[in-house]
Amino acid sequence: MISIVIPAFNEEKFLSDCLNSLKKQDYEGEYEIILADNGSTDQTIEIGRQFNVKIVSCPEKRSVFYARQIGANSAQGEIIIQADADVVYPCDWLKKITDHLASRPSAVAVAGRFLYRDPPFWAGLEYWLRDNINQLTVFLFGRPWLVSAATFAFRRDAFLRMNGYAGLFYSADQYGLSIRLRKAGKIIYDREIVVFASARSVEKPLLVILIDLFGHFYYWGRYLIKSSILSWRNFVMATPRRRLSAKLAPIMVIFVAFISYGYFVPTSPVFGKVYYKGSSAEKTVALTFDDGPNEPYTSEILDILDKYGIKATFFVIGQNVEEYPAVAKRIIQEGDVLANHSYSHQANHALTDYGAKDMDKAEEVIFKTLGIKPHLYRPPHGKKTPWELDEVKDQKMIEVTWDVAAPELNKTSAVSLADKIVGKVKPGKIILLHDGYGTSHNTSKANKSLTVEALPLIIEKLQAEGYSFATVPELLDVPAYNN
């Protein structure tokens, strides 16, 4: 037994076509059509009587959701189907719906889609968006997001068990009901279940349509906020343990923020001593370059430094030292400082003991290739943990990050990159630049020609402001190497 519920208010223009299509269904089982009249003053009720449908009157509250609820309350079917008075239904509509529910006992609802009988020029775009959004949200969340109220069927027992439309204050017969029913079981979306609606809801000036659209987003936002608050309140008040959890929640949020600050922020001292700047007594800064060696850019940077008589600090990656040993040797030979920047440059290396092992491996490669043991270590992306800092200390090293940087990959000109860097500089700052990109070579991101072009501008602008340059060990007054 199926119950088809149609809310109606002054629907004489469309109702005959709708009821006629429903009477012509090829479904062989029993079904009833319920017309929930919401206070019509035209011929709506008379048309319903002509088609011998069940009519329930609900004039007390002018609302399509209220009418649907009154209609559902009088339904006798095991399956209730939402329909609309201005929609024409193909003859196989009921059969497709019942076939789905009969073959999938775990499913509680079936949703289809609609097309306009007299489509506006942009209808194709709407169809495409609705269909693709629904297919995506079924895959991600197990339910279609844009349910059509004109073709949505559900099992009556699940509907009653989930309290029907009661308490749904946003799109009760579509978005709200689908969320509620999803808790009871699977919702099937079949794009082949197609019905044909009038375009009266969009036969408006474009401005009015846009206002309606923004109105939907506004009410949807209110719904999300209100439902989140209610869900949280219900969760908290359910048991003493949850009430305790609610009291502890602010502490947990502060704790997570504290841990995140220590892990993600390069200058944070939460887990231990981190060096990111030197003394501000004199106008001295340190240039540092990460992720090399990476040719030809590391050599071009060395040429520029040599031209200006400046020494810098290169935080090298172990794998790249193995790739370009001659360039790594040149860094030392020309009086620049070479420091440890891990062996493989894994993004979240520090979360496990892998980070410490990776740092130690880089130290071994550097010593084997160059005969030195760097005293300085810089973690990839500046991410730190307590155990990683302990390992740095055990190895008689210090952790060096930075205090001045710019998004080199996002800059479109050397001038803008130089201006960004220079604008942040103050006495004692450690400046971060890159001569490579992780362990990548010969890729667009590993192309550091923009940084090479910006380097002379940075040097000249800072010198014009009275700054001099030092290596990081000179700035911090620490040794460069442990041997």
PDB file of N, CA and C in Angstrom, residues 23 33 84 239 356 398 401 416 420 465:
ATOM      1  N   LYS A  23      -3.357   8.878 -11.660  1.00  0.00           N
ATOM      2  CA  LYS A  23      -4.351   7.834 -11.902  1.00  0.00           C
ATOM      3  C   LYS A  23      -3.903   6.851 -12.986  1.00  0.00           C
ATOM      4  N   ILE A  33      -4.374   8.434  -2.997  1.00  0.00           N
ATOM      5  CA  ILE A  33      -3.940   9.817  -3.220  1.00  0.00           C
ATOM      6  C   ILE A  33      -4.633  10.685  -2.185  1.00  0.00           C
ATOM      7  N   ASP A  84       3.652  17.046  -5.531  1.00  0.00           N
ATOM      8  CA  ASP A  84       3.227  18.445  -5.615  1.00  0.00           C
ATOM      9  C   ASP A  84       2.143  18.591  -6.670  1.00  0.00           C
ATOM     10  N   THR A 239      24.046  12.697  30.006  1.00  0.00           N
ATOM     11  CA  THR A 239      24.587  11.949  31.138  1.00  0.00           C
ATOM     12  C   THR A 239      25.516  12.843  31.949  1.00  0.00           C
ATOM     13  N   ALA A 356      63.656  12.256  14.208  1.00  0.00           N
ATOM     14  CA  ALA A 356      64.986  12.218  14.811  1.00  0.00           C
ATOM     15  C   ALA A 356      65.925  11.347  13.985  1.00  0.00           C
ATOM     16  N   ILE A 398      71.642  22.777  17.988  1.00  0.00           N
ATOM     17  CA  ILE A 398      70.600  23.731  18.363  1.00  0.00           C
ATOM     18  C   ILE A 398      69.603  23.839  17.218  1.00  0.00           C
ATOM     19  N   THR A 401      65.170  28.395  13.589  1.00  0.00           N
ATOM     20  CA  THR A 401      64.081  28.626  12.626  1.00  0.00           C
ATOM     21  C   THR A 401      64.283  29.995  11.974  1.00  0.00           C
ATOM     22  N   SER A 416      58.378  42.546  -5.895  1.00  0.00           N
ATOM     23  CA  SER A 416      57.388  42.341  -4.828  1.00  0.00           C
ATOM     24  C   SER A 416      57.922  41.411  -3.754  1.00  0.00           C
ATOM     25  N   LYS A 420      58.576  42.605   0.129  1.00  0.00           N
ATOM     26  CA  LYS A 420      57.924  41.880   1.219  1.00  0.00           C
ATOM     27  C   LYS A 420      58.932  41.505   2.300  1.00  0.00           C
ATOM     28  N   GLU A 465      69.724  50.763   3.882  1.00  0.00           N
ATOM     29  CA  GLU A 465      69.142  51.116   5.175  1.00  0.00           C
ATOM     30  C   GLU A 465      70.135  50.961   6.323  1.00  0.00           C
TER      31      GLU A 465
END
